Coordinates of C-alpha atoms and ligand atoms in Angstrom, one line a residue:
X1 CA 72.9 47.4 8.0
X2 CA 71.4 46.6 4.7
X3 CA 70.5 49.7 2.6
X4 CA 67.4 49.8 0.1
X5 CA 66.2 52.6 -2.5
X6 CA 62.5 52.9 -3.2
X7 CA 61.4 54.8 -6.2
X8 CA 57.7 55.9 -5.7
X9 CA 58.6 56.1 -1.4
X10 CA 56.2 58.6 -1.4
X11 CA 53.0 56.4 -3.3
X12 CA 50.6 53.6 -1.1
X13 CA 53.0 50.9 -1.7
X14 CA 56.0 52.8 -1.5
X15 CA 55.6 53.8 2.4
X16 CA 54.5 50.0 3.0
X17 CA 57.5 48.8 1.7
X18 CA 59.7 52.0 3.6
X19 CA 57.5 51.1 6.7
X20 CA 58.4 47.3 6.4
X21 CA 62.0 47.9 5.7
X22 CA 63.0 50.2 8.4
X23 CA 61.1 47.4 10.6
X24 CA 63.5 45.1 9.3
X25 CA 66.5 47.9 10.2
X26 CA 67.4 48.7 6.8
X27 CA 68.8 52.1 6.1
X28 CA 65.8 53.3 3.6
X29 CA 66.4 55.6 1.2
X30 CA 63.3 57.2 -1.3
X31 CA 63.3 59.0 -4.2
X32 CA 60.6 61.8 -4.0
X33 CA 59.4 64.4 -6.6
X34 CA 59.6 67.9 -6.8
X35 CA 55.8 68.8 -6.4
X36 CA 54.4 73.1 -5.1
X37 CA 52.4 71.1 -2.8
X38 CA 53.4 68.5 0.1
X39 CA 53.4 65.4 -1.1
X40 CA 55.0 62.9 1.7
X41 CA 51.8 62.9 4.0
X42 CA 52.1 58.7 3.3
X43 CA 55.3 58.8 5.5
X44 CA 55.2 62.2 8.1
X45 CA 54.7 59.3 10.5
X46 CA 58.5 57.5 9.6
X47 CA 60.1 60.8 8.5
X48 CA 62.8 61.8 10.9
X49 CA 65.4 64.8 10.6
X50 CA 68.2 63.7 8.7
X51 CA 70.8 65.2 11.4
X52 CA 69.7 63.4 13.9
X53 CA 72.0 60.5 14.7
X54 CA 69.6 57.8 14.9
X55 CA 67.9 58.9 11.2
X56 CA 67.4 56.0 9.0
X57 CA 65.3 57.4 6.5
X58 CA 66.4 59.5 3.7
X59 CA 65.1 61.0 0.8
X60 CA 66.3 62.2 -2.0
X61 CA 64.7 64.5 -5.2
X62 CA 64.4 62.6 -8.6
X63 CA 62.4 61.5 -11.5
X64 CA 61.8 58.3 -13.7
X65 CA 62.5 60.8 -16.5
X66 CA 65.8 61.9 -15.1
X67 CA 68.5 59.2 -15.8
X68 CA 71.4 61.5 -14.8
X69 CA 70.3 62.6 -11.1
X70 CA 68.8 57.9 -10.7
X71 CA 72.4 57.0 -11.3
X72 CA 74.1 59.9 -9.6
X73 CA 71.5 59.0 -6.5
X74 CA 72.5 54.8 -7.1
X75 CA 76.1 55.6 -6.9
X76 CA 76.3 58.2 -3.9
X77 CA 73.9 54.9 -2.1
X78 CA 75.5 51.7 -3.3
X79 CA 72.2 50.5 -2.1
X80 CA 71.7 46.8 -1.8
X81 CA 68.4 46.5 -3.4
X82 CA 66.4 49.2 -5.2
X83 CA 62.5 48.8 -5.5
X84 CA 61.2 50.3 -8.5
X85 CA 57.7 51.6 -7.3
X86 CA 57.4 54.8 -9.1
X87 CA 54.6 55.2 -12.0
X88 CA 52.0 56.9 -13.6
X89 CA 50.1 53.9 -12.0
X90 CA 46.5 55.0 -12.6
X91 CA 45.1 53.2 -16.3
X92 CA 42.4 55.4 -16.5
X93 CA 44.6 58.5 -16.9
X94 CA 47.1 56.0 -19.1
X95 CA 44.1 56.5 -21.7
X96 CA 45.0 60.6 -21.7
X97 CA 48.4 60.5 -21.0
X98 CA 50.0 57.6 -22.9
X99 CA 53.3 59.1 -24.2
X100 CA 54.3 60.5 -20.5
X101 CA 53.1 56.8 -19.1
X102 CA 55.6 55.4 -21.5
X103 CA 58.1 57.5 -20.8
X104 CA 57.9 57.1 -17.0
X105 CA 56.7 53.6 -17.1
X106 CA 58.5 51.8 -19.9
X107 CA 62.0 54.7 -20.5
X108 CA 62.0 55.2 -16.3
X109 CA 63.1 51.4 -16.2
X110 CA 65.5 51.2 -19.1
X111 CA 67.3 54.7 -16.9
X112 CA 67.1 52.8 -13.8
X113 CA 68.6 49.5 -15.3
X114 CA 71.3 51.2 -17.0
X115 CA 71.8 53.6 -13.9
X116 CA 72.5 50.5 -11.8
X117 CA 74.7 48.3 -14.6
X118 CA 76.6 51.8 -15.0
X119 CA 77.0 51.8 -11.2
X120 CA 78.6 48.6 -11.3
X121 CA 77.2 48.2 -7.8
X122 CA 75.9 44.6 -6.1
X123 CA 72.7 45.8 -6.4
X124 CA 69.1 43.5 -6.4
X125 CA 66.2 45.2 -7.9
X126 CA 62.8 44.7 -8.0
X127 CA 59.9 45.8 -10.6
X128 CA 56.5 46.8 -9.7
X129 CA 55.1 44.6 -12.8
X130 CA 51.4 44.2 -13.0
X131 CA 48.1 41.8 -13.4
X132 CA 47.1 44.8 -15.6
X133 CA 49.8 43.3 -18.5
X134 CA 47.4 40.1 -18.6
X135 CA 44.8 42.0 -20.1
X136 CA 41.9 40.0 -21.6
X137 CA 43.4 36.5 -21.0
X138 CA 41.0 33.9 -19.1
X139 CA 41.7 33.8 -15.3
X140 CA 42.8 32.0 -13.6
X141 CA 46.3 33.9 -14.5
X142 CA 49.9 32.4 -13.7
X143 CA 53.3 33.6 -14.5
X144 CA 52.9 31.5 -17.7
X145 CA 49.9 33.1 -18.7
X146 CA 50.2 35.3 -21.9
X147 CA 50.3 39.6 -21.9
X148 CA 47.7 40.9 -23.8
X149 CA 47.8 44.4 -22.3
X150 CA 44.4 46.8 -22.9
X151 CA 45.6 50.1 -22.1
X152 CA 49.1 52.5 -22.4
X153 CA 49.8 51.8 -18.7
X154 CA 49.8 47.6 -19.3
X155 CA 51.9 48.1 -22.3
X156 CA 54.6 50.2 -21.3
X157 CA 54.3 47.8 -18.0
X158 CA 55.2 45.0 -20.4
X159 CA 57.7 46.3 -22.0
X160 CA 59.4 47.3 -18.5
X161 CA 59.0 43.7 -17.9
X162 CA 60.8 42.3 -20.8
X163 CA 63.6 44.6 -19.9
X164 CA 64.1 43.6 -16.6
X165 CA 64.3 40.1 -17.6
X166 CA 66.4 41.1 -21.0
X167 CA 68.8 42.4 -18.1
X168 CA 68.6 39.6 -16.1
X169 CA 69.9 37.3 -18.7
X170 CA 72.1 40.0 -20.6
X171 CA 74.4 41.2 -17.6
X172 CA 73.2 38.2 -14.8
X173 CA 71.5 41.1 -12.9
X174 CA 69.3 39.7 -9.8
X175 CA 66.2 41.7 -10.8
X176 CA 63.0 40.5 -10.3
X177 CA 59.7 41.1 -11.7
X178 CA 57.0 41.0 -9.3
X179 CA 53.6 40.6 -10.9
X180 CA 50.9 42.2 -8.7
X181 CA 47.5 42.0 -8.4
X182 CA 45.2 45.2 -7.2
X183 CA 46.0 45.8 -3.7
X184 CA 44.0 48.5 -2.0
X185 CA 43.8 49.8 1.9
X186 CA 44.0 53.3 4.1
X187 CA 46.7 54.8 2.2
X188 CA 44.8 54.2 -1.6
X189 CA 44.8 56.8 -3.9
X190 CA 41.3 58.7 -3.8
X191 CA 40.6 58.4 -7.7
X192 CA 41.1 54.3 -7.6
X193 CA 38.1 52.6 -7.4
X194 CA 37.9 51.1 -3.6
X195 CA 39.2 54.0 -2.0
X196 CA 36.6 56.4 -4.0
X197 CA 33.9 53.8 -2.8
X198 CA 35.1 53.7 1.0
X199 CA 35.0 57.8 0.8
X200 CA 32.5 57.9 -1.0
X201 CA 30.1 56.0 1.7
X202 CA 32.3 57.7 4.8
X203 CA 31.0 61.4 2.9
X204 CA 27.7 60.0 2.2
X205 CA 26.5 59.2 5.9
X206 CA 28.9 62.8 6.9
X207 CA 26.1 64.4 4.9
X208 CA 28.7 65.6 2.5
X209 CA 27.9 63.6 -0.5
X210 CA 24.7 62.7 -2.1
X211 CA 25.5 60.1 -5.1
X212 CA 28.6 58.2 -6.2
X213 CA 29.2 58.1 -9.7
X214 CA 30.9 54.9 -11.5
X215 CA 32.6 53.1 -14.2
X216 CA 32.1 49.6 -14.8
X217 CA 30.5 47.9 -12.2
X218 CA 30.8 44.5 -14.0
X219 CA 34.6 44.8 -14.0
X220 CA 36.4 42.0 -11.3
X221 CA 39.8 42.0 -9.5
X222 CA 41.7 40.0 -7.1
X223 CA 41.7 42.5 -4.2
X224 CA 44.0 42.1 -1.5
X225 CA 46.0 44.4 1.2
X226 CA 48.5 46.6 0.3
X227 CA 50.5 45.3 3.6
X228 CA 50.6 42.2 2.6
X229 CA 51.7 42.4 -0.6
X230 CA 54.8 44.9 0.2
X231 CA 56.3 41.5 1.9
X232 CA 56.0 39.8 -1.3
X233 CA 58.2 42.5 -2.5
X234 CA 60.9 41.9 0.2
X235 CA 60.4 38.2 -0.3
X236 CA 61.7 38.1 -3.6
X237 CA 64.6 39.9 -3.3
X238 CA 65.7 37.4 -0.3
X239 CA 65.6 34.6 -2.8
X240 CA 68.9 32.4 -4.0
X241 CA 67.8 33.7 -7.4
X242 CA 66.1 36.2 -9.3
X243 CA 62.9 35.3 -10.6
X244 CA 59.4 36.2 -11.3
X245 CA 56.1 36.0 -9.0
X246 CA 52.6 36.1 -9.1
X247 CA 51.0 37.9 -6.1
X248 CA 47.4 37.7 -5.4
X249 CA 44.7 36.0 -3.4
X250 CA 43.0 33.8 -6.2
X251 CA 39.5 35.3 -4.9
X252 CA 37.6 37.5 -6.6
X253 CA 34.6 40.1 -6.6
X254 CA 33.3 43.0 -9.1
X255 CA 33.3 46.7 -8.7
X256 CA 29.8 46.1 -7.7
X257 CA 30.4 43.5 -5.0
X258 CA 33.0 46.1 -3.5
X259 CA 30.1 48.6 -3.7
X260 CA 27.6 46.4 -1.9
X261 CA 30.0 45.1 1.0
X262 CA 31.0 48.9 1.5
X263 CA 28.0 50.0 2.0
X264 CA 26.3 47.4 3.4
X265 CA 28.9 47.7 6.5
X266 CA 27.2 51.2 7.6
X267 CA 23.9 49.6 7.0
X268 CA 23.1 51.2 3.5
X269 CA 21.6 50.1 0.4
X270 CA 24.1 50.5 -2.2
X271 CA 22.2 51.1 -5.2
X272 CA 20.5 53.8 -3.4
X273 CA 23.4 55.7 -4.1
X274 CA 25.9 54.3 -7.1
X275 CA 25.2 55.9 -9.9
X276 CA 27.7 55.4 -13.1
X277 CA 29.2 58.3 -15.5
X278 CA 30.1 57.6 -18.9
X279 CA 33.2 59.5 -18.1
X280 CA 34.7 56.5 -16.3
X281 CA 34.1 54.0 -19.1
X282 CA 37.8 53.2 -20.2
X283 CA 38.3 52.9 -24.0
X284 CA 39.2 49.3 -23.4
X285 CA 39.2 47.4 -19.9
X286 CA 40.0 44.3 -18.4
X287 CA 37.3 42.3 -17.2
X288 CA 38.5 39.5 -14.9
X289 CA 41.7 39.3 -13.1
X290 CA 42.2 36.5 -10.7
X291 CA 45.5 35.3 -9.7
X292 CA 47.0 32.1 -9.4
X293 CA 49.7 32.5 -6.9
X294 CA 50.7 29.4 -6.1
X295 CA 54.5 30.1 -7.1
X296 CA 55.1 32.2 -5.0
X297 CA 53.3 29.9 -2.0
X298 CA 55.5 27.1 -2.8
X299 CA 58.5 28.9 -3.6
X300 CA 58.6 32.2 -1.3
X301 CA 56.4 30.8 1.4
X302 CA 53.9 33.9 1.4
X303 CA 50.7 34.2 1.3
X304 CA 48.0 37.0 1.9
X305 CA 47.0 37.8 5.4
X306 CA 44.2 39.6 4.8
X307 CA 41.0 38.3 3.9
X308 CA 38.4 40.7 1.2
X309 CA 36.2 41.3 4.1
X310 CA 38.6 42.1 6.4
X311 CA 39.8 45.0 3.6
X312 CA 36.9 46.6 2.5
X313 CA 35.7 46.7 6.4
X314 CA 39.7 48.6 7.1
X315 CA 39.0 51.3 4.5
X316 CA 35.5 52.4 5.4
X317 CA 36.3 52.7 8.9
X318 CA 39.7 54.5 8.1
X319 CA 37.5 56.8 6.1
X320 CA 34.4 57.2 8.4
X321 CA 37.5 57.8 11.2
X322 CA 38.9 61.0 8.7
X323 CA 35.2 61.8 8.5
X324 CA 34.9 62.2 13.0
X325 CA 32.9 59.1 13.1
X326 CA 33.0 55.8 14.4
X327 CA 31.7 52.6 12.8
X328 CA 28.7 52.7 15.4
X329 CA 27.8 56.7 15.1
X330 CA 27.6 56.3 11.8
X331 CA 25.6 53.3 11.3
X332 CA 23.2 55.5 13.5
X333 CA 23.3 58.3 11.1
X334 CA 23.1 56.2 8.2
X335 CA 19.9 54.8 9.8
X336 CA 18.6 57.9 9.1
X337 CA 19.3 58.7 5.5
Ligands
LIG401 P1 50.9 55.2 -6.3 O1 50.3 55.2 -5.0 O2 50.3 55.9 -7.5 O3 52.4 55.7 -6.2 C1 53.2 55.9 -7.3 C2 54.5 56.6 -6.8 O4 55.3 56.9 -8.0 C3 54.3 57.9 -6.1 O5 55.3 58.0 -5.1 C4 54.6 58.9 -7.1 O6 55.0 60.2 -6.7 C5 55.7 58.2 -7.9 N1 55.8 58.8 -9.3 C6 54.9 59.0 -10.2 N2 55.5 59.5 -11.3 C7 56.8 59.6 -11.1 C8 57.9 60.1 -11.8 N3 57.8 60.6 -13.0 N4 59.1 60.1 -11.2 C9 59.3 59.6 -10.0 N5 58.3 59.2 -9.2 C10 57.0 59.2 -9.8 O7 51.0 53.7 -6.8 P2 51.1 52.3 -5.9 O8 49.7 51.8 -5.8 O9 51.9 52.6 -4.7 O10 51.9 51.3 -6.9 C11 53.3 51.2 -6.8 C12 53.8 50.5 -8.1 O11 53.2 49.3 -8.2 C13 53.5 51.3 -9.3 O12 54.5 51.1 -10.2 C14 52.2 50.6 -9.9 O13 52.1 50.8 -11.3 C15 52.5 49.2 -9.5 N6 51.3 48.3 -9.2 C16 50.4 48.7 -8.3 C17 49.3 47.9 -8.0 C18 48.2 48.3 -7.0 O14 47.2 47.6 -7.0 N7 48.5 49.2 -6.2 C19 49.3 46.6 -8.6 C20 50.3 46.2 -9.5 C21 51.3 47.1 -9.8 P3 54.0 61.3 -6.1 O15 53.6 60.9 -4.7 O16 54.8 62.5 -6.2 O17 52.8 61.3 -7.1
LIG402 O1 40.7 50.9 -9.1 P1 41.1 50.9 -10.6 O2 41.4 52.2 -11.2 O3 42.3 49.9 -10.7 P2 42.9 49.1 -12.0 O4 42.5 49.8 -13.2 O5 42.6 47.7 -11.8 O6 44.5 49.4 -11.8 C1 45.1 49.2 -10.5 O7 45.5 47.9 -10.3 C2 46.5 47.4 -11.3 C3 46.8 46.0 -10.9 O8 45.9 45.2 -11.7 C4 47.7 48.3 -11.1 F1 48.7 47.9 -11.9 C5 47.3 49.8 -11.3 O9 48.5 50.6 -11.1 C6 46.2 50.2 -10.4 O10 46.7 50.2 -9.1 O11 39.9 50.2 -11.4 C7 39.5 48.9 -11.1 C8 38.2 48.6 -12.0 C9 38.4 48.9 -13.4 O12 37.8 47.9 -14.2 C10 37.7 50.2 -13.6 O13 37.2 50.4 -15.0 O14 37.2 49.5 -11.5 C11 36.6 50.0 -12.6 N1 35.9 51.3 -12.2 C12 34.6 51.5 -12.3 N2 34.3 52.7 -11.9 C13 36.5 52.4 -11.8 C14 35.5 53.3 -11.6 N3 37.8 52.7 -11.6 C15 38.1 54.0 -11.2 N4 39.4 54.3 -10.9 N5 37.1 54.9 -11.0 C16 35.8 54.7 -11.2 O15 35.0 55.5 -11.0

């Protein structure tokens, strides 16, 4: 039985990836914060007690800022590979907190390398890199396109990626940075834009919310599914070498074009209701990311599964479910409105 250690276990990708793994019966093993609150509702549904004999999930308390209790948790595991999901992932908040992003973001990686070369352990790992470290260069963009990060979270991302390689060549560790594109679905963070969109329309038609207020409309990603990409992750780690990847869908749509399709799905005007907020402006933003995946096509066979549609469609009826509603109720009382 193969045995994997996810940082961030507890986050959207984190409990696809834990989800996928156990599928693949891997012994899974997460590292979780300390937090007053509950903060595993992403995988209640996988969590088993430990005791029982059949467990394969396991989790364990730590922090990217804690090198000591990442290598003490590496050694006691000898995992096989270690996915390094955990982050201060969100690049507006990078804009107030950009000394804890780098610490987390850029340090958490130097702990975790050196926690594993320490370790001395076979271990693969992969790095949750970003589309975010291409910044303002022109899409369509490749592995060979050029970082020219706009925010704290892109730069400490960058740096985390230089590292990984730096210890790739340095001590011939198979770690791989995978270069991800936005990928959004059920599990989303509520303050991201999709998933404040999809509540935002699933309130709206509840009767809960009147407006939804914006950022940059004009902004444009390469949106795919969170379950998709998670594969990616595994995919590269399964390769004869280490290397780095591309993942996206090569399609993209603005913030507004998210808005309309969201919307439009319950039968609602969107501009009815989308207001923006000068509070979401970022100091600096990206404008277009669209990916260029075909490395990881050719060389890792994968490619996404879920079409743009097909997404957007997912959240708002996962939300308008959480809201007591079906897709057809609520068209009926967004008919109404
Ligand atoms: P997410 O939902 O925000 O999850 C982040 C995870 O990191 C959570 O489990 C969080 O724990 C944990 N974490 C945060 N700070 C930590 C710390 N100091 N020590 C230990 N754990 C900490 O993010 P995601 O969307 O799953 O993204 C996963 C990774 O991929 C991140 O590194 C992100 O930067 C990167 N990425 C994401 C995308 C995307 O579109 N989703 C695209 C490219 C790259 P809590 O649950 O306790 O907060
Ligand atoms: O949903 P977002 O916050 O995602 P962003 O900034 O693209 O970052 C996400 O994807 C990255 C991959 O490229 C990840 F590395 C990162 O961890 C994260 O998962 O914003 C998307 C766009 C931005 O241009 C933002 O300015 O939407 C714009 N936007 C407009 N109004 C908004 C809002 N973003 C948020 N979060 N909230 C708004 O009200």
């Amino acid at each position: 039985m193969k045995r994997a250690l996810i940082t961030g276990i507890t986050g959207q990708d984190g409990s696809h990836l834990a989800d996928l793994l156990l599928s693949k019966d891997y012994e899974v093993h997460g590292i979780r914060r300390r937090a007053s609150t509950f903060n595993t509702s992403r995988i209640d549904h996988i969590y088993v007690d430990p005791h029982e004999e059949d467990a394969r999930l396991f989790l364990h308390y730590g922090d990217m800022s804690d090198g000591s209790q990442l290598a003490r948790v590496i050694r006691e595991i000898e995992p096989d590979e270690v996915y390094n999901l955990a982050a201060q992932s969100h690049v507006g908040v990078s804009f107030f907190q950009p000394e804890y992003t780098g610490d987390i973001d850029a340090l958490g990686v130097v702990r975790l390398l050196e926690a594993i070369r320490k370790a001395e352990v076979e271990t693969k790992l992969y790095q949750a890199g970003t589309s975010e470290m291409f910044g303002d260069s022109p899409p369509p963009q490749s592995e060979d396109t050029r970082f020219r990060p706009r925010s704290p979270y892109a730069a400490a991302k960058v740096y985390a990626y230089w590292m990984v390689a730096n210890y790739r060549e340095a001590y011939d560790m198979f770690a791989a940075n995978g270069i991800l594109f936005n990928h959004e679905g059920e599990r989303r963070g509520e303050t991201f834009a999709t998933r404040k969109i999809t509540q935002a329309v699933a309130k709206i038609v509840a009767g809960k919310q009147d407006a939804l207020y914006m950022g940059n409309l004009d902004a444009v990603r390469d949106w795919g599914y969170a379950g998709d990409y998670v594969k990616a992750m595994w995919m590269m780690l399964q390769a004869d070498e280490a290397d780095d990847f591309v993942i996206g869908t090569g399609e993209s749509h603005s913030v507004r074009d998210f808005c309309a399709m969201a919307f439009d799905h319950v039968g609602l005007d969107w501009d009815r209701f989308v207001l923006t907020d000068p509070i979401y402006f970022r100091p600096t933003d990206v404008e277009y990311l669209q990916a260029d995946p075909s490395k990881a096509r050719g060389k890792l066979g994968w490619v996404p599964e879920t079409t743009f549609e097909e997404l957007v469609h997912l959240m708002v009826e996962y939300d308008l479910s959480a809201e007591g509603m079906t897709l057809d109720e609520a068209r009926t009382k967004a008919a109404s409105l």
